[in-house]
């Protein structure tokens, strides 16, 4: 068990007066945002040293946990190959290596392997490495890719000649890493980011062999609340420029055979109009919330008449069904739907001869369409898993209705039996009477006596739904008696689009109170008690952790907040920070007094007070481009100043990582082991 044996770091206070709308805030730790200031680095290093000292007694346990987590992963693993344009593509890992190897085989899986990238070699000499945006030219000879070796999500795009193995000298800096080829095999479209805000705002056209400085700007998104991106339709006929904010979308299309042409506006942006497009024969299919279709509907429009006036309904809006995605094949239309929180996959023939759903018979499962790049096929690839069932990749023949499990995730633990675990869905009642679902998993034989340790998780923002999925890492908690609970709080889309709307902007507090009411329900139902209840969340979910710590600290024995977005008001008032302007439709714009006051009412940093807090572990990455390191740093400093308890408060900054943590499949597990050791130690579990 952790015992306080050394003095915690104390950040110096330099009062900074922040004033807007006639309201004055004093921020004593504002200075911690000076990234290059040696005193800032010194403070972060002091916190890291304190964390090391305080957890020294668990280091051996952390190492054992890491080995345990690692041992469950099949080290020499290969993804299920998918076929595209005459080649089978797959990713494989080799024993003892941290990074993937991307490869392909021509026509048949018995053909000779062609290695596209060995990330283990590419990552040498870098403390962080990320490869993204792989895009194959139509003639199969070239591949464009993006690399980030800092973890600031500023990728450099390069092109490799697959046949010769040569990486061309061209380097295109400060991009999203993604790019797409026109059909001439020499024109590449890509997205650049703003150097300061990292907003994706410019689409360029690059011609192979030419200087990137001479690349043609084909689109500039000037609205600071929108991000731009570019991709190719599945039909390969169109290059599509998208531009999206939280509540609006706009697209431009160009025939991929004529890359020097002009992009055609599909439908101009209208605030509140969201839509996405897919091409099939003479029509575009439009997934949209037009005409108050809160849960979205599917429409179609001729390729030559794409404005909203020409859209015709294909699948109507349904109040109880969220239409999440669409996948188009030559003979079939596949819909991803969600009803009462549960995923459904619907398959419809274009000739209207068949319309059916894939059968699923669980309440805590996740099903989703997988990688289906082949347009001219009857095979639908989809994924399935649950809280108790490892992930499977399944090929389903939409014509014969035959299924083939191509792969089930291997759990490299001879003692693992999925029958030894059970999952359930329960419903808590929120303070306003709303029923909030939770997905639970635990080892069979659980006694509801209030003495079980529970780790409760939620995210609850951006309409992101945390589906109940399998985790090999989580077994280390379940096998030691833990219950794992996902609270499907408002702010996600688990129960449809309205579920999201009720957890954003001026309804954001519902996210916090839902989580708290779920915690109370778990205690009332004797799954656990406040002595054994733990909470975990990251990023916007880290803000959720900050909120519940201020609102109901007495409910938890320990809380882990990873890369937490906690300084909401100051961040949203600073439009130079990456992502800020694009977030106004999620949190509100605090330059508006109503949003400012509401935001200030829940902002974790602004509401730290002199009260008892539970044990807390906070983690961040120094290079994080989404939640800057200084947010958790300031928050921890203020907690240290004001909290009235003697509980543990630890803060760990990965000085070499960003928002996603360490790179490499095994390095990331070390961070999981650190988190698990923290709560297991609080439970008095050391092996």
Coordinates of C-alpha atoms in Angstrom, one line a residue, residues 44-361:
X44 CA 7.6 18.4 -14.3
X45 CA 10.8 16.4 -13.5
X46 CA 10.3 16.9 -9.8
X47 CA 6.8 15.5 -10.1
X48 CA 8.1 12.6 -12.1
X49 CA 10.8 11.9 -9.4
X50 CA 8.1 12.1 -6.7
X51 CA 6.0 9.7 -8.6
X52 CA 8.9 7.3 -8.9
X53 CA 9.7 7.6 -5.2
X54 CA 6.1 7.1 -4.2
X55 CA 5.7 4.0 -6.4
X56 CA 9.1 2.5 -5.8
X57 CA 7.6 -0.3 -3.8
X58 CA 5.3 -1.2 -6.8
X59 CA 8.1 -1.2 -9.4
X60 CA 8.6 -5.0 -9.3
X61 CA 4.8 -5.5 -9.4
X62 CA 4.6 -3.1 -12.4
X63 CA 7.2 -5.2 -14.2
X64 CA 5.4 -8.4 -13.4
X65 CA 2.1 -6.8 -14.6
X66 CA 3.8 -5.7 -17.8
X67 CA 5.1 -9.2 -18.5
X68 CA 1.6 -10.6 -17.7
X69 CA -0.1 -8.2 -20.1
X70 CA 2.6 -8.8 -22.7
X71 CA 2.3 -12.6 -22.4
X72 CA -1.3 -12.6 -23.4
X73 CA -0.5 -11.0 -26.8
X74 CA 0.4 -13.3 -29.6
X75 CA 3.8 -11.8 -30.6
X76 CA 4.1 -13.3 -34.0
X77 CA 0.7 -12.2 -35.2
X78 CA -0.8 -11.4 -38.6
X79 CA -3.9 -9.5 -39.6
X80 CA -6.5 -11.0 -41.8
X81 CA -5.5 -10.2 -45.4
X82 CA -7.8 -8.1 -47.5
X83 CA -7.8 -7.9 -51.3
X84 CA -7.5 -4.6 -53.2
X85 CA -6.8 -4.1 -56.9
X86 CA -5.2 -7.5 -57.4
X87 CA -3.1 -7.6 -54.2
X88 CA -3.6 -9.1 -50.7
X89 CA -2.6 -6.6 -48.0
X90 CA -1.9 -7.5 -44.4
X91 CA 0.0 -6.4 -41.3
X92 CA 2.2 -8.7 -39.2
X93 CA 4.2 -8.6 -36.0
X94 CA 7.4 -10.5 -35.2
X95 CA 8.3 -11.9 -31.8
X96 CA 9.9 -9.4 -29.5
X97 CA 9.4 -6.4 -31.8
X98 CA 7.4 -3.3 -31.0
X99 CA 6.2 -2.2 -34.4
X100 CA 4.2 -3.6 -37.3
X101 CA 5.5 -4.8 -40.7
X102 CA 3.2 -3.9 -43.7
X103 CA 3.3 -6.3 -46.6
X104 CA 1.4 -7.6 -49.6
X105 CA 1.2 -10.6 -52.0
X106 CA 0.1 -10.5 -55.6
X107 CA -3.1 -12.3 -56.6
X108 CA -2.7 -15.3 -54.2
X109 CA -1.7 -15.7 -50.6
X110 CA 0.9 -18.3 -51.8
X111 CA 2.8 -15.6 -53.7
X112 CA 6.1 -14.1 -52.6
X113 CA 5.8 -11.5 -49.9
X114 CA 6.5 -7.9 -50.7
X115 CA 7.4 -5.9 -47.6
X116 CA 6.1 -2.3 -47.9
X117 CA 7.3 -1.0 -44.5
X118 CA 9.2 -2.5 -41.6
X119 CA 8.4 0.0 -38.9
X120 CA 10.9 -1.6 -36.5
X121 CA 13.7 -0.5 -38.8
X122 CA 12.1 2.9 -39.5
X123 CA 11.6 3.6 -35.7
X124 CA 15.3 3.0 -34.9
X125 CA 16.8 6.1 -33.3
X126 CA 13.4 7.5 -32.4
X127 CA 11.8 7.5 -28.9
X128 CA 8.5 7.8 -30.6
X129 CA 7.4 6.6 -34.1
X130 CA 4.0 6.6 -35.9
X131 CA 3.3 5.5 -39.5
X132 CA 0.0 6.5 -41.0
X133 CA -2.0 7.3 -44.2
X134 CA -0.8 4.4 -46.4
X135 CA -2.2 5.0 -49.9
X136 CA -1.4 2.9 -53.0
X137 CA -1.3 4.4 -56.5
X138 CA -3.9 2.9 -58.9
X139 CA -1.1 1.1 -60.9
X140 CA 0.0 -0.5 -57.6
X141 CA 3.6 0.7 -58.0
X142 CA 3.8 3.6 -55.5
X143 CA 2.7 4.1 -51.9
X144 CA 2.4 7.4 -50.1
X145 CA 2.7 7.5 -46.3
X146 CA 3.0 9.8 -43.3
X147 CA 5.5 9.7 -40.4
X148 CA 5.6 11.4 -37.0
X149 CA 8.6 11.0 -34.8
X150 CA 7.7 13.6 -32.2
X151 CA 4.0 12.8 -31.3
X152 CA 2.7 16.2 -32.1
X153 CA 0.6 14.8 -34.9
X154 CA 2.5 16.8 -37.5
X155 CA 3.2 14.2 -40.2
X156 CA 5.7 14.3 -43.0
X157 CA 4.4 12.7 -46.2
X158 CA 6.7 10.7 -48.5
X159 CA 6.4 8.4 -51.4
X160 CA 8.0 5.0 -51.9
X161 CA 8.5 3.1 -55.2
X162 CA 7.3 -0.4 -54.2
X163 CA 9.0 -2.1 -57.1
X164 CA 12.5 -0.7 -56.4
X165 CA 12.2 -0.1 -52.7
X166 CA 13.4 3.5 -53.1
X167 CA 11.9 6.2 -50.9
X168 CA 11.7 9.3 -53.1
X169 CA 13.5 12.4 -51.8
X170 CA 10.3 14.5 -51.7
X171 CA 9.2 15.4 -48.1
X172 CA 6.0 17.3 -47.5
X173 CA 6.0 18.7 -43.9
X174 CA 3.2 19.5 -41.4
X175 CA 0.4 17.4 -42.8
X176 CA -2.2 15.0 -41.4
X177 CA -0.2 12.2 -42.9
X178 CA -3.0 11.1 -45.2
X179 CA -3.0 11.6 -49.0
X180 CA -4.9 10.2 -52.0
X181 CA -3.9 9.5 -55.6
X182 CA -5.6 10.7 -58.7
X183 CA -6.0 8.0 -61.4
X184 CA -3.0 9.3 -63.3
X185 CA -0.6 7.7 -60.8
X186 CA 1.4 10.9 -60.4
X187 CA -0.9 13.4 -58.7
X188 CA -1.3 13.3 -55.0
X189 CA -3.8 15.3 -52.9
X190 CA -3.1 16.0 -49.2
X191 CA -4.0 18.1 -46.2
X192 CA -1.6 20.6 -44.5
X193 CA -2.0 21.8 -40.9
X194 CA -1.6 25.3 -39.6
X195 CA 1.8 25.4 -37.9
X196 CA 0.5 27.0 -34.7
X197 CA -3.1 25.7 -34.2
X198 CA -2.5 22.4 -36.0
X199 CA -5.9 22.8 -37.6
X200 CA -6.2 20.9 -40.9
X201 CA -7.0 23.9 -43.2
X202 CA -5.4 23.5 -46.6
X203 CA -5.7 20.9 -49.4
X204 CA -2.8 20.8 -51.9
X205 CA -2.1 19.0 -55.1
X206 CA 1.4 17.6 -55.5
X207 CA 2.8 16.3 -58.8
X208 CA 5.4 13.5 -58.4
X209 CA 8.9 14.8 -58.9
X210 CA 8.1 18.4 -58.5
X211 CA 9.2 20.6 -55.5
X212 CA 6.5 20.6 -52.7
X213 CA 7.1 24.3 -52.4
X214 CA 5.4 24.6 -55.8
X215 CA 2.4 22.5 -54.9
X216 CA -1.0 24.0 -55.9
X217 CA -3.4 25.1 -53.2
X218 CA -6.7 23.7 -54.3
X219 CA -8.8 24.5 -51.2
X220 CA -8.3 26.7 -48.1
X221 CA -10.8 26.3 -45.2
X222 CA -10.8 29.8 -43.6
X223 CA -13.5 29.1 -41.0
X224 CA -11.6 28.4 -37.9
X225 CA -14.3 26.0 -36.6
X226 CA -13.9 23.7 -39.6
X227 CA -11.3 21.1 -40.5
X228 CA -10.6 20.0 -44.1
X229 CA -9.6 16.6 -45.4
X230 CA -9.4 14.8 -48.7
X231 CA -10.0 11.2 -49.8
X232 CA -11.2 9.0 -52.8
X233 CA -14.6 7.5 -53.2
X234 CA -14.8 3.7 -52.9
X235 CA -15.8 3.6 -56.5
X236 CA -12.4 5.2 -57.3
X237 CA -14.2 7.7 -59.6
X238 CA -14.0 10.9 -57.4
X239 CA -11.5 12.8 -55.3
X240 CA -13.5 14.3 -52.5
X241 CA -12.6 17.3 -50.3
X242 CA -14.5 17.4 -47.1
X243 CA -14.8 20.2 -44.6
X244 CA -16.5 19.6 -41.3
X245 CA -17.3 21.2 -38.0
X246 CA -19.1 19.6 -35.0
X247 CA -22.5 20.5 -36.5
X248 CA -22.0 21.1 -40.3
X249 CA -20.4 19.5 -43.3
X250 CA -19.5 20.5 -46.8
X251 CA -18.0 18.5 -49.7
X252 CA -16.4 19.2 -53.1
X253 CA -15.9 16.6 -55.8
X254 CA -13.6 16.1 -58.7
X255 CA -13.4 13.4 -61.3
X256 CA -10.3 11.4 -60.4
X257 CA -9.4 10.9 -64.1
X258 CA -9.0 14.7 -64.5
X259 CA -6.9 15.9 -61.5
X260 CA -6.2 19.3 -63.1
X261 CA -9.9 20.1 -63.2
X262 CA -11.9 22.2 -60.8
X263 CA -13.6 20.8 -57.7
X264 CA -17.4 21.0 -57.8
X265 CA -19.3 22.1 -54.7
X266 CA -21.6 19.2 -53.6
X267 CA -23.9 21.1 -51.2
X268 CA -22.9 24.3 -49.5
X269 CA -22.6 24.3 -45.7
X270 CA -25.7 25.2 -43.7
X271 CA -25.3 25.5 -40.0
X272 CA -26.7 22.4 -38.4
X273 CA -26.8 20.4 -41.7
X274 CA -24.5 17.3 -41.3
X275 CA -24.0 14.9 -44.2
X276 CA -21.6 12.4 -45.7
X277 CA -21.5 11.0 -49.2
X278 CA -20.8 7.7 -51.0
X279 CA -20.8 7.2 -54.8
X280 CA -22.6 4.4 -56.6
X281 CA -23.2 4.3 -60.4
X282 CA -25.1 7.4 -61.4
X283 CA -25.9 8.6 -57.8
X284 CA -24.4 9.8 -54.6
X285 CA -25.9 8.4 -51.5
X286 CA -26.1 11.0 -48.7
X287 CA -26.2 10.1 -45.0
X288 CA -27.7 13.2 -43.4
X289 CA -29.6 14.8 -40.5
X290 CA -31.5 17.1 -43.0
X291 CA -35.1 18.1 -42.2
X292 CA -34.8 17.3 -38.5
X293 CA -33.6 13.7 -39.0
X294 CA -32.0 13.7 -35.6
X295 CA -30.9 10.1 -35.9
X296 CA -30.0 10.5 -39.6
X297 CA -31.5 9.1 -42.8
X298 CA -30.2 8.0 -46.2
X299 CA -30.9 10.0 -49.3
X300 CA -29.6 9.8 -52.9
X301 CA -29.0 12.4 -55.6
X302 CA -27.8 12.3 -59.3
X303 CA -24.1 12.8 -59.8
X304 CA -24.8 15.9 -61.9
X305 CA -27.3 17.4 -59.5
X306 CA -25.9 17.2 -56.0
X307 CA -27.5 20.2 -54.2
X308 CA -29.9 19.4 -51.4
X309 CA -33.0 20.3 -53.5
X310 CA -32.3 17.1 -55.5
X311 CA -32.0 14.7 -52.6
X312 CA -34.5 11.8 -52.5
X313 CA -35.2 9.7 -49.5
X314 CA -33.9 6.0 -49.5
X315 CA -34.0 5.1 -45.8
X316 CA -36.3 7.4 -43.7
X317 CA -35.5 8.8 -40.4
X318 CA -36.5 6.6 -37.4
X319 CA -36.8 8.0 -33.9
X320 CA -35.6 4.8 -32.2
X321 CA -32.8 3.9 -34.7
X322 CA -29.5 5.8 -35.1
X323 CA -28.2 5.3 -38.7
X324 CA -24.4 5.4 -38.1
X325 CA -22.7 4.4 -41.4
X326 CA -23.2 3.1 -44.9
X327 CA -21.1 0.8 -47.0
X328 CA -21.8 0.3 -50.7
X329 CA -21.1 -2.8 -52.8
X330 CA -22.1 -3.6 -56.4
X331 CA -25.2 -5.6 -55.5
X332 CA -25.7 -4.6 -51.8
X333 CA -26.2 -1.7 -49.5
X334 CA -25.0 -2.3 -46.0
X335 CA -26.2 -0.1 -43.1
X336 CA -24.7 0.2 -39.6
X337 CA -27.5 1.0 -37.2
X338 CA -27.8 1.3 -33.4
X339 CA -31.1 0.5 -31.5
X340 CA -31.3 0.9 -27.7
X341 CA -27.5 1.1 -27.6
X342 CA -27.0 -2.2 -29.6
X343 CA -25.1 -2.4 -32.9
X344 CA -27.0 -3.9 -35.9
X345 CA -25.8 -4.6 -39.4
X346 CA -28.5 -4.4 -42.1
X347 CA -28.0 -5.8 -45.6
X348 CA -30.2 -4.8 -48.5
X349 CA -30.0 -5.8 -52.2
X350 CA -30.2 -2.9 -54.6
X351 CA -32.8 -4.8 -56.6
X352 CA -34.9 -4.9 -53.3
X353 CA -35.1 -8.7 -53.4
X354 CA -33.7 -9.0 -49.9
X355 CA -33.5 -6.9 -46.7
X356 CA -32.2 -8.6 -43.5
X357 CA -30.1 -8.1 -40.3
X358 CA -27.2 -10.1 -39.2
X359 CA -28.2 -12.0 -36.0
X360 CA -26.6 -11.1 -32.7
X361 CA -27.8 -12.4 -29.3

